[in-house]
CSV table of C-alpha atoms and ligand atoms in Angstrom, one decimal:
chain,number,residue,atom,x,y,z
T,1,UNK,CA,96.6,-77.4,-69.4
T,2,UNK,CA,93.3,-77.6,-70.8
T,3,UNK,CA,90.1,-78.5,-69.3
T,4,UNK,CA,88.6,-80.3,-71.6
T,5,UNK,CA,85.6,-82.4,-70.3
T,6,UNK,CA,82.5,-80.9,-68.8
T,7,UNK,CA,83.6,-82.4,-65.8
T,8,UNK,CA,86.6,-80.6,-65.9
T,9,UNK,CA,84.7,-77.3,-67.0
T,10,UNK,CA,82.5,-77.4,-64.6
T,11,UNK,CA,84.8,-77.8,-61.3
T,12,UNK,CA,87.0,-74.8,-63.3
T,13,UNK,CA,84.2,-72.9,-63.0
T,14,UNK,CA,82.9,-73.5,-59.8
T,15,UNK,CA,86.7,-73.2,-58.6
T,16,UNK,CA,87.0,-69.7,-60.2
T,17,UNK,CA,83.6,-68.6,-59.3
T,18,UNK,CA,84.8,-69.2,-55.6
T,19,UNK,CA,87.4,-67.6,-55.6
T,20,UNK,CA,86.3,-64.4,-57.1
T,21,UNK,CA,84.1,-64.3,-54.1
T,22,UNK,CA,86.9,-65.1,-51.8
T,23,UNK,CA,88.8,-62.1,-53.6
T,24,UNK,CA,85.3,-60.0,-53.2
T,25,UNK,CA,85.2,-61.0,-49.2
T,26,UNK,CA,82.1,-63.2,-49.8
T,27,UNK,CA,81.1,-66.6,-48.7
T,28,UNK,CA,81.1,-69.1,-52.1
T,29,UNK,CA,77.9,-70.4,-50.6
T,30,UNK,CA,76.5,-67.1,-51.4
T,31,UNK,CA,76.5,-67.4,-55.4
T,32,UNK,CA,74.8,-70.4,-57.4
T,33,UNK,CA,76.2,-71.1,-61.1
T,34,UNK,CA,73.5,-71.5,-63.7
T,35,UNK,CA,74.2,-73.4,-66.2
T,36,UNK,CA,73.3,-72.6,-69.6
T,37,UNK,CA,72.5,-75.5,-72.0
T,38,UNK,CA,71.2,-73.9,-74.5
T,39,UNK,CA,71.9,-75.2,-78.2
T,40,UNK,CA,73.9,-77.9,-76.7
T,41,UNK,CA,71.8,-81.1,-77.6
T,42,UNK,CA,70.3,-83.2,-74.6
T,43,UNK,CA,73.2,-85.9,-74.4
T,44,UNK,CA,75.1,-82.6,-73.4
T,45,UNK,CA,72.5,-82.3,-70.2
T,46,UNK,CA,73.0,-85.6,-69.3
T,47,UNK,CA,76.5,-85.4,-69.1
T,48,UNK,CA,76.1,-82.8,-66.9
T,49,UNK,CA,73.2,-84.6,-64.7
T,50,UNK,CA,75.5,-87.2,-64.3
T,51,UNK,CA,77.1,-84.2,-62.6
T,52,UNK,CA,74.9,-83.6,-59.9
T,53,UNK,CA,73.5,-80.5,-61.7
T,54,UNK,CA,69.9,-80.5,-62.4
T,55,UNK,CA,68.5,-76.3,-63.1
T,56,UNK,CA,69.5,-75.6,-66.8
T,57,UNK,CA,68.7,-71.9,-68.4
T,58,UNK,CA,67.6,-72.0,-71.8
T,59,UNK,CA,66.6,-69.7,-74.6
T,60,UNK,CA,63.8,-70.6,-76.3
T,61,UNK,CA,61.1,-72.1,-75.3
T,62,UNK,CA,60.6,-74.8,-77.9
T,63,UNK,CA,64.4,-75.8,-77.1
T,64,UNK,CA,62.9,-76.2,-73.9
T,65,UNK,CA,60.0,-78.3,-75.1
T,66,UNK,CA,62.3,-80.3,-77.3
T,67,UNK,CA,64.9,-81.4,-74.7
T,68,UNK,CA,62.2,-82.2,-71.8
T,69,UNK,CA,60.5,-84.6,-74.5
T,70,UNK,CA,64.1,-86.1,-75.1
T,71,UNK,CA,64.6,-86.3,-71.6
T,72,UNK,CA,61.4,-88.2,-70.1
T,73,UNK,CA,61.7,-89.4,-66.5
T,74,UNK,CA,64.4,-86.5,-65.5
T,75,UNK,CA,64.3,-84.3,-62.8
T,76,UNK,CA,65.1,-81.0,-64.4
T,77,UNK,CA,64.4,-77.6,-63.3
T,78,UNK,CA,64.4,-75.2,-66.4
T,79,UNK,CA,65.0,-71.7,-66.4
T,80,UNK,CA,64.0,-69.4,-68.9
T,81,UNK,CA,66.2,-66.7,-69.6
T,82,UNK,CA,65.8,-65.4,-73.2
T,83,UNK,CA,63.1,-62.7,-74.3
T,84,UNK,CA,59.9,-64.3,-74.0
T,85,UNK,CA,56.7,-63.9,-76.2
T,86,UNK,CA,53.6,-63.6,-74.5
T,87,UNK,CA,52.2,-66.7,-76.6
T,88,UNK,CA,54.8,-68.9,-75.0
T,89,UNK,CA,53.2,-68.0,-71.9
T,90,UNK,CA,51.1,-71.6,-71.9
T,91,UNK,CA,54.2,-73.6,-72.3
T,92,UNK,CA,55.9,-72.0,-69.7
T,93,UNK,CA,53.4,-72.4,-66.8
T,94,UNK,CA,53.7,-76.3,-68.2
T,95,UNK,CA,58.0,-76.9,-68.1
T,96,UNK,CA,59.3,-73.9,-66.8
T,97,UNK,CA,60.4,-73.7,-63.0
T,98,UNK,CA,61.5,-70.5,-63.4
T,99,UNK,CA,61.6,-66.8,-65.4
T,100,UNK,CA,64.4,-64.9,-65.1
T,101,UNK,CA,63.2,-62.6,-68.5
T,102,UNK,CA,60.2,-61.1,-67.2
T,103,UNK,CA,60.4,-57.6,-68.4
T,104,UNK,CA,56.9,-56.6,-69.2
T,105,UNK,CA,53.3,-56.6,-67.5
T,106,UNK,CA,51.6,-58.0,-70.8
T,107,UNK,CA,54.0,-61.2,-70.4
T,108,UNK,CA,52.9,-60.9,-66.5
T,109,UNK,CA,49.6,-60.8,-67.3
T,110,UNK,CA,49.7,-64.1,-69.9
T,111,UNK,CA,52.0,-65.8,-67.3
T,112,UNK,CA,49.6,-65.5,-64.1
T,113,UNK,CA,46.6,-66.5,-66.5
T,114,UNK,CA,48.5,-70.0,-67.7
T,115,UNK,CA,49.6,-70.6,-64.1
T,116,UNK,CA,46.2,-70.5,-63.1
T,117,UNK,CA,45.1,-73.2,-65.9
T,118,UNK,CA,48.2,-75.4,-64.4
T,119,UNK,CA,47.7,-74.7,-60.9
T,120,UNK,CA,51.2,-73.8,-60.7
T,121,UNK,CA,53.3,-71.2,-59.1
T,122,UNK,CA,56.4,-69.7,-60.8
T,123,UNK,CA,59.8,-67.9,-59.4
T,124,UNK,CA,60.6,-64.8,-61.6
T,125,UNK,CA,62.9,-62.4,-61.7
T,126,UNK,CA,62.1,-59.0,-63.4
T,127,UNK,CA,64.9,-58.5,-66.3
T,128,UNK,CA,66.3,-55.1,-66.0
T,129,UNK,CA,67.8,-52.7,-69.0
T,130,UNK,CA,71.3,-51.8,-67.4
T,131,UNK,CA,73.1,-51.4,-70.9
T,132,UNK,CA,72.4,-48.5,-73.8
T,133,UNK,CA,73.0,-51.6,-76.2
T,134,UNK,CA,69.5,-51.4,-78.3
T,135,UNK,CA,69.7,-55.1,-78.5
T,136,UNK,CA,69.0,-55.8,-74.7
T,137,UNK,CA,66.0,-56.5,-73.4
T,138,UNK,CA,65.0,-55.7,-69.8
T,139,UNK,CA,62.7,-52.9,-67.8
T,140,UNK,CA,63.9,-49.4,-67.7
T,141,UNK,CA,65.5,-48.7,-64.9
T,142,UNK,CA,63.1,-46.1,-63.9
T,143,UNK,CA,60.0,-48.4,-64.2
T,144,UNK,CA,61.1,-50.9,-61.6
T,145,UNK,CA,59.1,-49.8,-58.4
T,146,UNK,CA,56.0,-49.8,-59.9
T,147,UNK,CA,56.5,-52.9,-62.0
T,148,UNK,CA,57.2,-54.3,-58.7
T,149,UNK,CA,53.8,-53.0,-56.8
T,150,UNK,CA,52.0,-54.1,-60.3
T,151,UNK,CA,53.5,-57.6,-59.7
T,152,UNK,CA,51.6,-57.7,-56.2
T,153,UNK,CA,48.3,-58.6,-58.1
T,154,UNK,CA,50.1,-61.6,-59.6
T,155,UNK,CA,50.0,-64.4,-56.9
T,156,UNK,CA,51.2,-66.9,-59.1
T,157,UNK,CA,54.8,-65.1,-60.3
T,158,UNK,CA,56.8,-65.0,-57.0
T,159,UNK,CA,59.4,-62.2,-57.1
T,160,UNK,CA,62.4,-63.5,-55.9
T,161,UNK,CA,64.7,-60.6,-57.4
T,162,UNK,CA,66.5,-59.3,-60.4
T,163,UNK,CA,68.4,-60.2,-63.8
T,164,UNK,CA,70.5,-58.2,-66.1
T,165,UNK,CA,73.0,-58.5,-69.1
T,166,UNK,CA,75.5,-56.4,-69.0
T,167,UNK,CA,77.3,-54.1,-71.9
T,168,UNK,CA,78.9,-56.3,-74.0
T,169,UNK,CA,82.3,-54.4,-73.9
T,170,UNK,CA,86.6,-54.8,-73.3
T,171,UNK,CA,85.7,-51.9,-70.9
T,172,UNK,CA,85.6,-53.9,-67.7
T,173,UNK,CA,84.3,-50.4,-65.9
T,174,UNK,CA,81.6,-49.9,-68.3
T,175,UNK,CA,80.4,-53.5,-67.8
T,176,UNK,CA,81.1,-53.2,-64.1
T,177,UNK,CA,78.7,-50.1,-63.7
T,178,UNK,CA,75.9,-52.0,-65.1
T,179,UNK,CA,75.9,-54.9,-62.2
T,180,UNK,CA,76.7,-52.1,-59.7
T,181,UNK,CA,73.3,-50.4,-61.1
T,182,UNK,CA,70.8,-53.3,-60.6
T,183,UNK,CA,72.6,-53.4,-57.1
T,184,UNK,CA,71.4,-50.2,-56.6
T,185,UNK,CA,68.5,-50.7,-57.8
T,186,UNK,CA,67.3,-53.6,-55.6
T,187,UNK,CA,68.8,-51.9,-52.6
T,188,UNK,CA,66.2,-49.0,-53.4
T,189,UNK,CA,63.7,-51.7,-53.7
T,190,UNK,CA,64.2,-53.0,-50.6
T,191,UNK,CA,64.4,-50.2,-48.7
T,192,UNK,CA,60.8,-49.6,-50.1
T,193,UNK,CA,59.5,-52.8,-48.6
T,194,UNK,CA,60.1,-55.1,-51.8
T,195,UNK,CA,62.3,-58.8,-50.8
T,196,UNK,CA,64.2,-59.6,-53.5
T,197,UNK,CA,67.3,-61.6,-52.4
T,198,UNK,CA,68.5,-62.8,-56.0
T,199,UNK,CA,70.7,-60.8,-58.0
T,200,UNK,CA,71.4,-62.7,-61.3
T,201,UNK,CA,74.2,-61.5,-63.1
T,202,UNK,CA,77.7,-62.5,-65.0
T,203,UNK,CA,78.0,-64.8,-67.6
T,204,UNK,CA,81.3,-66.5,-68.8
T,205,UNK,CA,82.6,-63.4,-69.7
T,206,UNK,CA,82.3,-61.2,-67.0
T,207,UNK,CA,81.3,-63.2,-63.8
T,208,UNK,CA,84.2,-61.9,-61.9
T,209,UNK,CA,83.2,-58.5,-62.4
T,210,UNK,CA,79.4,-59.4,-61.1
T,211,UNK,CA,79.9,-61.4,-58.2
T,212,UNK,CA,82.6,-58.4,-57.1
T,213,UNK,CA,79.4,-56.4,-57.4
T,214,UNK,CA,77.4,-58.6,-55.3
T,215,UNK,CA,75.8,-61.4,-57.9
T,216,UNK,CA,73.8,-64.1,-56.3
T,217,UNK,CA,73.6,-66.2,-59.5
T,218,UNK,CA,75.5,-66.5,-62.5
T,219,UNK,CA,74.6,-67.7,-66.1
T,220,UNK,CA,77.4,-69.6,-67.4
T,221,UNK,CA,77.0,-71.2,-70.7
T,222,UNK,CA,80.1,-71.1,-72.9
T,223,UNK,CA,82.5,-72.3,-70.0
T,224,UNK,CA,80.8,-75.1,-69.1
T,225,UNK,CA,79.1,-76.6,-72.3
T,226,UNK,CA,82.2,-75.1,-74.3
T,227,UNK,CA,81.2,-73.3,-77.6
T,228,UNK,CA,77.8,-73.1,-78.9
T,229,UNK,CA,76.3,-75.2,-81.4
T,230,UNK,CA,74.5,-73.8,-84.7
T,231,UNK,CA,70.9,-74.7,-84.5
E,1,PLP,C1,73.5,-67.3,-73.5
E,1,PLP,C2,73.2,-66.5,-72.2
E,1,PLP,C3,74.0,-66.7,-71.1
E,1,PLP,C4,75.3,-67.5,-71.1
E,1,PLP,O1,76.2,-66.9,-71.9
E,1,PLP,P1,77.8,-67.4,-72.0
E,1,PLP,O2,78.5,-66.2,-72.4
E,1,PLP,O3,77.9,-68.5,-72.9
E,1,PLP,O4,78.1,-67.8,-70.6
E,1,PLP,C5,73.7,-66.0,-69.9
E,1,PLP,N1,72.6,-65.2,-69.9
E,1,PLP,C6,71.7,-65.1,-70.9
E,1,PLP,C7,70.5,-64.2,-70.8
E,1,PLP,C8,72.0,-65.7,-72.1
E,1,PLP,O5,71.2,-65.6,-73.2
């Protein structure tokens, strides 16, 4: 049978994402699904408001800017996950709830500055490199911990943990090793004093894998909103 409304989508999801963490020995309460809305056109996120889902993770930031203006009176949390420009930065601190790309102090640096325009506060989580793939953005590895004691000058970006994509590959133990890594590598964090509760990793393809690895939050766009849609 085929699920073929977001409706349908979604509780496949949710029902799959629950029981990969009942397979891993993990409470389902322990992993939030992101959904991913982006190039799917703003009748798409009402759909899924009507849903009871409200946190989005998009892109770009003018797709951002775009949907919140077609959307005027809804109470949307939006997450950016894509590679982000520094002169984005003032948009951002305006729409954005949350940064799950932050990768860079330059970005950090633009990002506290626009917060402090807007009076605002933003969650972020720092985008690790996990993959050799020269098309992924993120931290190196080896950069974290003082990325994170940088970060401590930034009162406006609150570190709430970390994101990575994983290798885009058929080799389910290449892909695996990449979420096992940034579990690593926030368990070395914390054990140098740094709280970062939020793992963010797994997409459509490869959730199972991440939340066997200990994901707290995965990105799911194709499953939900079904294939994306050429800008
Ligand atoms: C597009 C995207 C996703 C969702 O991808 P799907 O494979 O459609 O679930 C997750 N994370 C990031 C960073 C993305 O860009």
């Amino acid at each position: 049978m085929t699920a073929d409304t977001l409706a349908d989508r979604w509780r496949a999801v949710r029902a799959r994402v629950d029981a990969a963490c009942r397979t891993a020995g993990r409470d389902p309460a322990e992993v939030a699904i992101l959904p991913v809305s982006k190039t799917h056109p703003p009748t798409a996120i009402e759909q899924a408001l009507s849903l009871g889902l409200h946190r989005f993770g998009e892109n770009r930031v003018q797709e951002i800017r775009d949907k919140a203006a077609a959307l005027p009176g809804c109470d949307i949390a939006w997450v950016v996950i894509g590679h982000l420009q520094t002169n984005k930065a003032k948009y951002v601190a305006q729409l954005a709830s949350e940064v799950q790309s932050l990768d860079r102090m330059d970005l950090a640096e633009a990002l506290q500055h626009r917060l402090e325009i807007e009076d605002r506060v933003l969650d972020v989580l720092v985008q690790v490199k996990t993959s050799p793939e020269p098309s992924k953005f993120g931290l190196p590895p080896e950069k974290l911990i003082a990325f994170l004691t940088a970060l401590r000058d930034f009162p406006r970006l609150q570190v709430r943990g970390l994101m990575t994509m994983a290798i885009q590959s058929d080799d389910a133990q290449a892909v695996r090793s990449c979420f096992r890594d940034l579990r690593r590598l926030r368990d070395q964090a914390q054990e140098q004093g740094f709280e970062l509760p939020r793992l963010s990793m797994g997409m459509s393809g490869d959730f199972e894998l991440a939340i066997a690895e200990g994901s707290t939050e995965v990105r799911i766009g194709t499953a939900i909103f079904g294939a994306r849609q050429a800008l």
